[in-house]
Amino acid sequence: MRRRFRPHILVFLAPAVLIYTLVMILPLIGTLNLSLFNRVEGAESFVGLGNFRTLFGDPRWSASFWNALGNNTWFFLIHMLVQNPIGIALAALLSTPGRRFASAYRTAIFVPTILSFVIVGFAWKLILSPIWGIAPTMLASVGLKSLFAPWLGQEASALTTLALISVWQFVGIPMMLIYAALLSIPEELIEAAELDGITGFAQFRKIKLPLILPAVGIVSILTFVGNFNAFDLIYVTQGALAGPNFATDILGTFLYRTFFGFQLQLGDPHMGATIASVMFLIILGGVCLYLFGVQTRLRRYQF
Amino acid sequence: MGSLTLRGISKSFGATEVLRDIDLEVHDGGFTVFVGPSGCGKSTLLRIVAGLEEPSAGDVLIEGERVNDRAPADREIAMVFQSYALYPHLTVRDNMALGLRQARTPKATIEARVAEAARMLSLEPLLGRRPAELSGGQRQRVAIGRAVVRTPKLFLFDEPLSNLDAALRVNTRVEIARLRRELRATMIYVTHDQTEAMTLADQIVVLNAGRIEQIGAPMELYRDPANIFVAGFIGSPRMNFLDGARLGLQAATLGIRPEHLRLDRVAGEFEGRVSHVEHLGGETNIFVQAGAHGLLTARRFDEESFALDERVWLTPDPARRLLFDAEGRRLR
Ligand SMILES: Nc1ncnc2c1ncn2[C@@H]1O[C@H](COP(=O)(O)OP(=O)(O)O)[C@@H](O)[C@H]1O
Ligand SMILES: [Mg+2]
């Protein structure tokens, strides 16, 4: 049976649709549109997919692009392998009853999340500086000075170091989301498990983890979207050149340099829009993969 | 199976005292029901037996052994929760088997026990389903099945029927009674419903505000309550309480059950007017406004009908009346 169309629904939907269209959909269409044009002999002209051909075909463009994409993927993997497991572990620890100072820990771990990137990036730069940073001094004071290296300055370690700084800053978010999911598991269910002799880590693995999988899925997709849109931390600590030698260049910084120009490089809105469109497609693809490939298989439980 | 002894159990949450000095003996194979109004501490007492809550004072003994310091899983008990508390991500079979697997029970034993429990509770067609695909009554049976497969010394039930509708409640009640005979297990059952208590128990423990008011067999509590609270709590409709002074008695209160309050059109001890009539088929409850004595209930097992506002006479059966002193204690 079909419901009769009710016009007032449109009225209720209008504000959200209008605002969302203005600030999200129109700019997105504008960007996609911009990527199809270029300045040829001083005049704007439609070039179709020409800009994309340049991005993937031109050796210098494509080298930069694949470098940024590779770095971005590594950045994302570190978050998935370090940030989210730690976040889940912290949430599991904090949600076990009778843990003292739990709320103090929870707050302390969450605080970096609300700090500005500028503060976080700058603070870590100061901490890790080989010249006046406190990291070398602290390592020296426990006799481990030999372990110190200018991590942010070396091509091999700079990206990983930045990713770990980002993990430090944002581990509070998966922790909070998982914590909330763990709290929604009814107490009687956990008590039933206790009576069944399923305690400690086995209880986490066999009862709690399966029940919070939907939240873990959400955390993963948020991490994915956040990481492939990341820009600020790299920009603050390493500048738009994402040094050393582009070792920390991710899609966000690559887009920024291209769009606005930096030092000797001139800004090119058309190529910038092209990169932005590719980023959009990557994220769209990832999210679709999650929504249709993963989320439909995750069960949500009514308690 | 198992016996249970509670010695001087007290429990406080912070400054609030929830249980005070509980002593109790549950015999091997007995069916004991904790009954009392909501919030009187029944669940807390059961959870102390289960080891989910630590007593502030006192000892819990199972088969004569002190188990205060044993984890819930090591007390050889099983508990059925009011909310069923099934594992929502596991099938019925796995719900029942998980605890046994965790205890590294041999596979063949697990299978045999799950099959036996499924047969006993007619769960066979449901073994592959998840809890979300079951009705309330089926979930309840799975929860009981999960308790049965553990072959515990002691079964604990916390208001297992309160989420079921009336018809299902009667069925499941009968089923629990049958199960108990079949398993010959010791069971402790918590309810606030006195019908459940009366029909299932061989020993009822009436709790009120964290204290035991009386322990006894169902009919003993009905016939011979120790105080006003038990007299009023057991039996439905509730016992009538009349002011003793007004009837010229030494006692502060006279208690008389509706079925022992004779209703007559012609003569009786005091008069009143019919204010409401409930026809239940086999029996009729007649509510009578009896002046200074207040609203009284009489119960008749015939089909005599009374009109609203009709003048009637009431007489408490002298052999069945109960007298209480000013503190509510029974005068014998
Ligand atoms: N964890 C707790 N913390 C504080 N008070 C509690 C706790 N559990 C129960 N209580 C209190 O103890 C009293 C008895 O509760 P309970 O045993 O659940 O009663 P019931 O007889 O209805 O099962 C109630 O007043 C309740 O508020
Ligand atoms: Mg209760």
CSV table of N, CA and C in Angstrom, one decimal, chain A residues 114-259:
chain,number,residue,atom,x,y,z
A,114,ILE,N,40.8,18.0,21.4
A,114,ILE,CA,40.2,19.4,21.3
A,114,ILE,C,41.3,20.5,21.1
A,115,LEU,N,42.5,20.1,21.1
A,115,LEU,CA,43.6,21.1,20.9
A,115,LEU,C,43.7,21.4,19.4
A,116,SER,N,44.2,22.6,19.1
A,116,SER,CA,44.4,22.9,17.8
A,116,SER,C,45.6,22.2,17.2
A,117,PHE,N,45.5,21.9,15.9
A,117,PHE,CA,46.6,21.3,15.2
A,117,PHE,C,47.9,22.1,15.4
A,118,VAL,N,47.7,23.4,15.4
A,118,VAL,CA,48.9,24.3,15.5
A,118,VAL,C,49.6,24.0,16.8
A,119,ILE,N,48.9,23.9,17.9
A,119,ILE,CA,49.5,23.7,19.2
A,119,ILE,C,50.1,22.3,19.2
A,120,VAL,N,49.4,21.3,18.7
A,120,VAL,CA,49.9,20.0,18.8
A,120,VAL,C,51.2,19.9,17.9
A,121,GLY,N,51.1,20.3,16.7
A,121,GLY,CA,52.2,20.2,15.8
A,121,GLY,C,53.4,21.0,16.3
A,122,PHE,N,53.2,22.2,16.8
A,122,PHE,CA,54.3,23.0,17.3
A,122,PHE,C,54.9,22.3,18.6
A,123,ALA,N,54.0,21.9,19.5
A,123,ALA,CA,54.5,21.3,20.7
A,123,ALA,C,55.4,20.1,20.4
A,124,TRP,N,55.0,19.2,19.5
A,124,TRP,CA,55.7,18.0,19.2
A,124,TRP,C,57.0,18.4,18.4
A,125,LYS,N,57.0,19.4,17.6
A,125,LYS,CA,58.2,19.9,17.0
A,125,LYS,C,59.2,20.3,18.0
A,126,LEU,N,58.7,21.0,19.1
A,126,LEU,CA,59.6,21.4,20.1
A,126,LEU,C,60.1,20.2,20.9
A,127,ILE,N,59.2,19.2,21.2
A,127,ILE,CA,59.7,18.1,21.9
A,127,ILE,C,60.7,17.3,21.2
A,128,LEU,N,60.5,17.1,19.9
A,128,LEU,CA,61.4,16.2,19.1
A,128,LEU,C,62.6,16.9,18.5
A,129,SER,N,62.7,18.3,18.7
A,129,SER,CA,63.8,19.0,18.1
A,129,SER,C,65.2,18.4,18.6
A,130,PRO,N,66.1,18.1,17.7
A,130,PRO,CA,67.4,17.6,18.2
A,130,PRO,C,68.2,18.7,18.9
A,131,ILE,N,67.9,20.0,18.6
A,131,ILE,CA,68.7,21.0,19.2
A,131,ILE,C,68.2,21.5,20.5
A,132,TRP,N,67.0,21.9,20.6
A,132,TRP,CA,66.5,22.3,21.9
A,132,TRP,C,65.3,21.6,22.4
A,133,GLY,N,65.0,20.4,21.8
A,133,GLY,CA,63.9,19.6,22.2
A,133,GLY,C,64.2,18.9,23.5
A,134,ILE,N,63.1,18.5,24.2
A,134,ILE,CA,63.3,17.8,25.5
A,134,ILE,C,63.5,16.3,25.3
A,135,ALA,N,63.1,15.7,24.1
A,135,ALA,CA,63.2,14.3,23.9
A,135,ALA,C,64.6,13.8,24.0
A,136,PRO,N,65.6,14.4,23.3
A,136,PRO,CA,67.0,14.0,23.5
A,136,PRO,C,67.5,14.0,24.9
A,137,THR,N,67.1,15.1,25.6
A,137,THR,CA,67.6,15.3,27.0
A,137,THR,C,66.9,14.2,27.9
A,138,MET,N,65.6,13.9,27.7
A,138,MET,CA,65.0,12.9,28.5
A,138,MET,C,65.5,11.5,28.2
A,139,LEU,N,65.8,11.2,26.9
A,139,LEU,CA,66.4,9.9,26.6
A,139,LEU,C,67.8,9.8,27.3
A,140,ALA,N,68.5,10.9,27.2
A,140,ALA,CA,69.9,10.9,27.8
A,140,ALA,C,69.8,10.7,29.3
A,141,SER,N,68.8,11.2,29.9
A,141,SER,CA,68.7,11.1,31.4
A,141,SER,C,68.5,9.6,31.8
A,142,VAL,N,67.9,8.8,30.9
A,142,VAL,CA,67.8,7.4,31.3
A,142,VAL,C,68.9,6.6,30.5
A,143,GLY,N,69.9,7.2,30.0
A,143,GLY,CA,71.0,6.5,29.3
A,143,GLY,C,70.6,5.9,28.0
A,144,LEU,N,69.6,6.5,27.3
A,144,LEU,CA,69.2,5.9,26.0
A,144,LEU,C,69.4,6.9,24.9
A,145,LYS,N,70.3,7.9,25.1
A,145,LYS,CA,70.5,8.9,24.1
A,145,LYS,C,70.8,8.4,22.7
A,146,SER,N,71.4,7.2,22.7
A,146,SER,CA,71.8,6.6,21.4
A,146,SER,C,70.6,6.3,20.6
A,147,LEU,N,69.4,6.1,21.2
A,147,LEU,CA,68.2,5.8,20.5
A,147,LEU,C,67.7,7.0,19.7
A,148,PHE,N,68.1,8.2,20.2
A,148,PHE,CA,67.5,9.4,19.6
A,148,PHE,C,67.9,9.6,18.2
A,149,ALA,N,67.0,10.1,17.3
A,149,ALA,CA,67.3,10.5,16.0
A,149,ALA,C,66.4,11.7,15.6
A,150,PRO,N,66.8,12.5,14.7
A,150,PRO,CA,65.9,13.6,14.4
A,150,PRO,C,64.8,13.1,13.5
A,151,TRP,N,63.8,12.4,14.2
A,151,TRP,CA,62.8,11.7,13.5
A,151,TRP,C,62.0,12.5,12.5
A,152,LEU,N,61.7,13.7,12.8
A,152,LEU,CA,60.9,14.5,11.9
A,152,LEU,C,61.8,15.0,10.7
A,153,GLY,N,63.1,14.9,10.8
A,153,GLY,CA,63.9,15.4,9.7
A,153,GLY,C,64.4,14.4,8.8
A,154,GLN,N,64.2,13.1,9.1
A,154,GLN,CA,64.7,12.0,8.3
A,154,GLN,C,63.6,11.5,7.3
A,155,GLU,N,64.0,11.3,6.1
A,155,GLU,CA,62.9,10.9,5.1
A,155,GLU,C,62.3,9.6,5.5
A,156,ALA,N,63.1,8.7,6.1
A,156,ALA,CA,62.6,7.4,6.4
A,156,ALA,C,61.6,7.4,7.5
A,157,SER,N,61.7,8.3,8.5
A,157,SER,CA,60.9,8.2,9.7
A,157,SER,C,59.9,9.4,9.8
A,158,ALA,N,60.0,10.4,9.0
A,158,ALA,CA,59.2,11.6,9.2
A,158,ALA,C,57.7,11.3,9.1
A,159,LEU,N,57.3,10.6,8.1
A,159,LEU,CA,55.9,10.3,7.9
A,159,LEU,C,55.3,9.5,9.1
A,160,THR,N,56.0,8.5,9.4
A,160,THR,CA,55.6,7.6,10.5
A,160,THR,C,55.5,8.4,11.8
A,161,THR,N,56.5,9.3,12.0
A,161,THR,CA,56.5,10.1,13.3
A,161,THR,C,55.2,11.0,13.3
A,162,LEU,N,55.0,11.6,12.1
A,162,LEU,CA,53.8,12.5,12.1
A,162,LEU,C,52.5,11.7,12.3
A,163,ALA,N,52.4,10.5,11.7
A,163,ALA,CA,51.2,9.7,11.9
A,163,ALA,C,51.1,9.4,13.4
A,164,LEU,N,52.2,9.1,14.0
A,164,LEU,CA,52.1,8.7,15.5
A,164,LEU,C,51.7,9.9,16.3
A,165,ILE,N,52.1,11.1,15.9
A,165,ILE,CA,51.7,12.3,16.6
A,165,ILE,C,50.2,12.5,16.4
A,166,SER,N,49.7,12.3,15.2
A,166,SER,CA,48.3,12.3,15.0
A,166,SER,C,47.5,11.3,15.8
A,167,VAL,N,48.1,10.1,15.9
A,167,VAL,CA,47.5,9.0,16.7
A,167,VAL,C,47.4,9.5,18.1
A,168,TRP,N,48.5,10.1,18.6
A,168,TRP,CA,48.5,10.6,20.0
A,168,TRP,C,47.4,11.6,20.2
A,169,GLN,N,47.2,12.5,19.2
A,169,GLN,CA,46.2,13.5,19.3
A,169,GLN,C,44.8,12.9,19.3
A,170,PHE,N,44.5,12.0,18.4
A,170,PHE,CA,43.1,11.6,18.2
A,170,PHE,C,42.7,10.2,18.7
A,171,VAL,N,43.6,9.6,19.5
A,171,VAL,CA,43.2,8.3,20.0
A,171,VAL,C,42.0,8.4,20.9
A,172,GLY,N,41.7,9.6,21.4
A,172,GLY,CA,40.5,9.8,22.3
A,172,GLY,C,39.2,9.6,21.6
A,173,ILE,N,39.2,9.8,20.2
A,173,ILE,CA,37.9,9.6,19.5
A,173,ILE,C,37.4,8.2,19.4
A,174,PRO,N,38.3,7.3,18.9
A,174,PRO,CA,37.9,5.9,18.9
A,174,PRO,C,37.6,5.4,20.4
A,175,MET,N,38.4,5.9,21.3
A,175,MET,CA,38.2,5.5,22.7
A,175,MET,C,36.8,5.9,23.1
A,176,MET,N,36.4,7.1,22.9
A,176,MET,CA,35.1,7.5,23.3
A,176,MET,C,33.9,6.8,22.6
A,177,LEU,N,34.1,6.6,21.3
A,177,LEU,CA,33.0,5.9,20.6
A,177,LEU,C,32.9,4.5,21.0
A,178,ILE,N,34.0,3.8,21.2
A,178,ILE,CA,34.0,2.4,21.6
A,178,ILE,C,33.5,2.3,23.1
A,179,TYR,N,33.9,3.3,23.9
A,179,TYR,CA,33.5,3.3,25.3
A,179,TYR,C,32.0,3.4,25.4
A,180,ALA,N,31.4,4.3,24.6
A,180,ALA,CA,29.9,4.4,24.6
A,180,ALA,C,29.3,3.1,24.1
A,181,ALA,N,29.9,2.5,23.1
A,181,ALA,CA,29.3,1.2,22.7
A,181,ALA,C,29.4,0.2,23.8
A,182,LEU,N,30.5,0.1,24.5
A,182,LEU,CA,30.7,-0.8,25.5
A,182,LEU,C,29.7,-0.6,26.7
A,183,LEU,N,29.4,0.7,26.9
A,183,LEU,CA,28.5,1.0,28.0
A,183,LEU,C,27.1,0.6,27.7
A,184,SER,N,26.8,0.5,26.3
A,184,SER,CA,25.4,0.1,26.0
A,184,SER,C,25.2,-1.4,26.1
A,185,ILE,N,26.2,-2.1,26.3
A,185,ILE,CA,26.0,-3.6,26.6
A,185,ILE,C,25.4,-3.7,28.0
A,186,PRO,N,24.2,-4.4,28.1
A,186,PRO,CA,23.6,-4.5,29.4
A,186,PRO,C,24.4,-5.2,30.4
A,187,GLU,N,24.3,-4.7,31.6
A,187,GLU,CA,25.1,-5.3,32.7
A,187,GLU,C,24.8,-6.8,32.9
A,188,GLU,N,23.5,-7.1,32.8
A,188,GLU,CA,23.1,-8.5,33.0
A,188,GLU,C,23.8,-9.5,32.1
A,189,LEU,N,24.0,-9.0,30.8
A,189,LEU,CA,24.7,-9.8,29.8
A,189,LEU,C,26.1,-10.2,30.3
A,190,ILE,N,26.8,-9.1,30.8
A,190,ILE,CA,28.2,-9.3,31.3
A,190,ILE,C,28.1,-10.2,32.5
A,191,GLU,N,27.1,-10.1,33.4
A,191,GLU,CA,27.0,-10.9,34.5
A,191,GLU,C,26.7,-12.4,34.2
A,192,ALA,N,25.9,-12.5,33.1
A,192,ALA,CA,25.7,-13.9,32.6
A,192,ALA,C,27.0,-14.5,32.2
A,193,ALA,N,27.8,-13.7,31.5
A,193,ALA,CA,29.1,-14.2,31.1
A,193,ALA,C,30.0,-14.6,32.3
A,194,GLU,N,29.9,-13.8,33.3
A,194,GLU,CA,30.7,-14.0,34.5
A,194,GLU,C,30.3,-15.4,35.1
A,195,LEU,N,29.0,-15.6,35.1
A,195,LEU,CA,28.5,-16.9,35.7
A,195,LEU,C,28.9,-18.0,34.8
A,196,ASP,N,29.0,-17.8,33.5
A,196,ASP,CA,29.4,-18.8,32.6
A,196,ASP,C,30.9,-19.1,32.6
A,197,GLY,N,31.6,-18.3,33.4
A,197,GLY,CA,33.0,-18.4,33.5
A,197,GLY,C,33.8,-17.7,32.4
A,198,ILE,N,33.1,-16.9,31.7
A,198,ILE,CA,33.8,-16.2,30.6
A,198,ILE,C,34.2,-14.8,31.2
A,199,THR,N,35.5,-14.7,31.6
A,199,THR,CA,35.9,-13.5,32.3
A,199,THR,C,37.1,-12.9,31.5
A,200,GLY,N,37.5,-11.7,31.9
A,200,GLY,CA,38.7,-11.1,31.5
A,200,GLY,C,38.8,-11.0,30.0
A,201,PHE,N,40.0,-11.4,29.4
A,201,PHE,CA,40.2,-11.1,28.0
A,201,PHE,C,39.2,-12.0,27.1
A,202,ALA,N,38.9,-13.2,27.6
A,202,ALA,CA,38.0,-14.1,26.9
A,202,ALA,C,36.6,-13.4,26.8
A,203,GLN,N,36.2,-12.7,27.8
A,203,GLN,CA,35.0,-12.0,27.8
A,203,GLN,C,35.0,-10.9,26.8
A,204,PHE,N,36.1,-10.2,26.7
A,204,PHE,CA,36.2,-9.1,25.8
A,204,PHE,C,36.1,-9.7,24.3
A,205,ARG,N,36.8,-10.8,24.1
A,205,ARG,CA,36.9,-11.3,22.8
A,205,ARG,C,35.6,-12.0,22.3
A,206,LYS,N,35.0,-12.7,23.2
A,206,LYS,CA,33.9,-13.6,22.8
A,206,LYS,C,32.5,-12.8,23.0
A,207,ILE,N,32.4,-11.9,23.9
A,207,ILE,CA,31.2,-11.2,24.1
A,207,ILE,C,31.2,-9.8,23.7
A,208,LYS,N,32.1,-9.0,24.2
A,208,LYS,CA,32.1,-7.6,24.0
A,208,LYS,C,32.4,-7.2,22.6
A,209,LEU,N,33.6,-7.7,22.1
A,209,LEU,CA,34.0,-7.3,20.8
A,209,LEU,C,33.0,-7.6,19.7
A,210,PRO,N,32.4,-8.8,19.6
A,210,PRO,CA,31.3,-9.0,18.6
A,210,PRO,C,30.2,-8.0,18.7
A,211,LEU,N,29.9,-7.5,19.9
A,211,LEU,CA,28.8,-6.6,20.1
A,211,LEU,C,29.1,-5.2,19.8
A,212,ILE,N,30.4,-4.9,19.8
A,212,ILE,CA,30.8,-3.5,19.4
A,212,ILE,C,31.3,-3.4,18.0
A,213,LEU,N,31.3,-4.4,17.3
A,213,LEU,CA,31.8,-4.4,15.9
A,213,LEU,C,31.2,-3.2,15.1
A,214,PRO,N,29.9,-3.0,15.1
A,214,PRO,CA,29.4,-1.9,14.4
A,214,PRO,C,30.1,-0.5,14.7
A,215,ALA,N,30.4,-0.3,16.0
A,215,ALA,CA,31.1,0.9,16.4
A,215,ALA,C,32.5,0.9,15.8
A,216,VAL,N,33.1,-0.3,15.8
A,216,VAL,CA,34.5,-0.4,15.3
A,216,VAL,C,34.4,0.0,13.8
A,217,GLY,N,33.4,-0.5,13.1
A,217,GLY,CA,33.2,-0.1,11.7
A,217,GLY,C,33.1,1.4,11.5
A,218,ILE,N,32.3,2.0,12.3
A,218,ILE,CA,32.1,3.5,12.2
A,218,ILE,C,33.5,4.2,12.5
A,219,VAL,N,34.2,3.7,13.5
A,219,VAL,CA,35.5,4.3,13.8
A,219,VAL,C,36.4,4.2,12.6
A,220,SER,N,36.4,3.0,11.9
A,220,SER,CA,37.3,2.8,10.8
A,220,SER,C,37.0,3.7,9.7
A,221,ILE,N,35.7,3.9,9.4
A,221,ILE,CA,35.3,4.7,8.2
A,221,ILE,C,35.6,6.2,8.6
A,222,LEU,N,35.4,6.6,9.8
A,222,LEU,CA,35.7,8.0,10.2
A,222,LEU,C,37.2,8.2,10.1
A,223,THR,N,38.0,7.2,10.5
A,223,THR,CA,39.5,7.3,10.4
A,223,THR,C,39.9,7.5,8.9
A,224,PHE,N,39.2,6.6,8.1
A,224,PHE,CA,39.5,6.7,6.6
A,224,PHE,C,39.3,8.1,6.1
A,225,VAL,N,38.1,8.6,6.3
A,225,VAL,CA,37.7,9.9,5.8
A,225,VAL,C,38.6,11.0,6.3
A,226,GLY,N,38.8,10.9,7.6
A,226,GLY,CA,39.7,11.9,8.3
A,226,GLY,C,41.1,11.9,7.7
A,227,ASN,N,41.6,10.7,7.5
A,227,ASN,CA,43.0,10.6,7.1
A,227,ASN,C,43.2,11.1,5.6
A,228,PHE,N,42.2,10.7,4.8
A,228,PHE,CA,42.4,11.1,3.4
A,228,PHE,C,42.0,12.6,3.2
A,229,ASN,N,41.5,13.2,4.2
A,229,ASN,CA,41.3,14.7,4.1
A,229,ASN,C,42.3,15.4,4.9
A,230,ALA,N,43.3,14.7,5.5
A,230,ALA,CA,44.2,15.4,6.5
A,230,ALA,C,45.1,16.4,5.8
A,231,PHE,N,45.5,17.4,6.5
A,231,PHE,CA,46.3,18.4,5.9
A,231,PHE,C,47.0,19.2,7.0
A,232,ASP,N,46.3,19.6,8.0
A,232,ASP,CA,46.7,20.6,9.0
A,232,ASP,C,48.0,20.2,9.7
A,233,LEU,N,48.1,19.0,10.2
A,233,LEU,CA,49.2,18.6,11.0
A,233,LEU,C,50.5,18.7,10.2
A,234,ILE,N,50.5,18.2,8.9
A,234,ILE,CA,51.6,18.2,8.1
A,234,ILE,C,52.0,19.6,7.8
A,235,TYR,N,51.0,20.4,7.5
A,235,TYR,CA,51.3,21.8,7.1
A,235,TYR,C,52.0,22.5,8.2
A,236,VAL,N,51.5,22.3,9.5
A,236,VAL,CA,52.0,23.0,10.6
A,236,VAL,C,53.4,22.6,10.9
A,237,THR,N,53.7,21.3,10.9
A,237,THR,CA,55.0,20.8,11.3
A,237,THR,C,56.0,20.9,10.2
A,238,GLN,N,55.6,20.5,9.0
A,238,GLN,CA,56.6,20.4,7.9
A,238,GLN,C,56.4,21.5,6.8
A,239,GLY,N,55.4,22.3,6.9
A,239,GLY,CA,55.2,23.3,5.9
A,239,GLY,C,54.5,22.7,4.7
A,240,ALA,N,54.2,23.6,3.7
A,240,ALA,CA,53.5,23.1,2.5
A,240,ALA,C,54.3,22.2,1.6
A,241,LEU,N,55.6,22.3,1.8
A,241,LEU,CA,56.5,21.4,1.0
A,241,LEU,C,56.6,20.0,1.5
A,242,ALA,N,56.0,19.8,2.7
A,242,ALA,CA,55.9,18.5,3.3
A,242,ALA,C,57.2,17.7,3.2
A,243,GLY,N,58.2,18.4,3.8
A,243,GLY,CA,59.6,17.8,3.7
A,243,GLY,C,59.8,16.7,4.7
A,244,PRO,N,60.9,16.1,4.8
A,244,PRO,CA,62.0,16.3,3.9
A,244,PRO,C,61.8,15.7,2.5
A,245,ASN,N,62.0,16.4,1.5
A,245,ASN,CA,61.9,15.9,0.1
A,245,ASN,C,60.6,15.3,-0.1
A,246,PHE,N,59.5,15.9,0.3
A,246,PHE,CA,58.1,15.4,0.0
A,246,PHE,C,57.8,14.1,0.7
A,247,ALA,N,58.7,13.7,1.7
A,247,ALA,CA,58.5,12.4,2.4
A,247,ALA,C,57.2,12.4,3.2
A,248,THR,N,56.7,13.6,3.5
A,248,THR,CA,55.4,13.6,4.3
A,248,THR,C,54.3,14.2,3.5
A,249,ASP,N,54.5,14.3,2.2
A,249,ASP,CA,53.4,14.9,1.4
A,249,ASP,C,52.2,13.9,1.3
A,250,ILE,N,51.1,14.4,1.7
A,250,ILE,CA,49.9,13.6,1.5
A,250,ILE,C,48.9,14.3,0.6
A,251,LEU,N,47.8,13.8,0.3
A,251,LEU,CA,46.9,14.4,-0.7
A,251,LEU,C,46.5,15.8,-0.4
A,252,GLY,N,46.3,16.1,0.9
A,252,GLY,CA,45.9,17.4,1.3
A,252,GLY,C,46.9,18.4,1.1
A,253,THR,N,48.2,18.1,1.4
A,253,THR,CA,49.3,19.1,1.2
A,253,THR,C,49.6,19.3,-0.3
A,254,PHE,N,49.5,18.2,-1.0
A,254,PHE,CA,49.7,18.2,-2.5
A,254,PHE,C,48.6,19.1,-3.1
A,255,LEU,N,47.4,18.9,-2.7
A,255,LEU,CA,46.3,19.8,-3.2
A,255,LEU,C,46.5,21.2,-2.9
A,256,TYR,N,47.0,21.5,-1.7
A,256,TYR,CA,47.2,22.9,-1.2
A,256,TYR,C,48.2,23.5,-2.1
A,257,ARG,N,49.4,22.9,-2.3
A,257,ARG,CA,50.5,23.5,-3.1
A,257,ARG,C,50.0,23.7,-4.5
A,258,THR,N,49.2,22.8,-5.1
A,258,THR,CA,48.8,22.9,-6.4
A,258,THR,C,47.8,24.0,-6.6
A,259,PHE,N,46.9,24.1,-5.7
A,259,PHE,CA,45.8,25.0,-5.8
A,259,PHE,C,46.2,26.5,-5.6
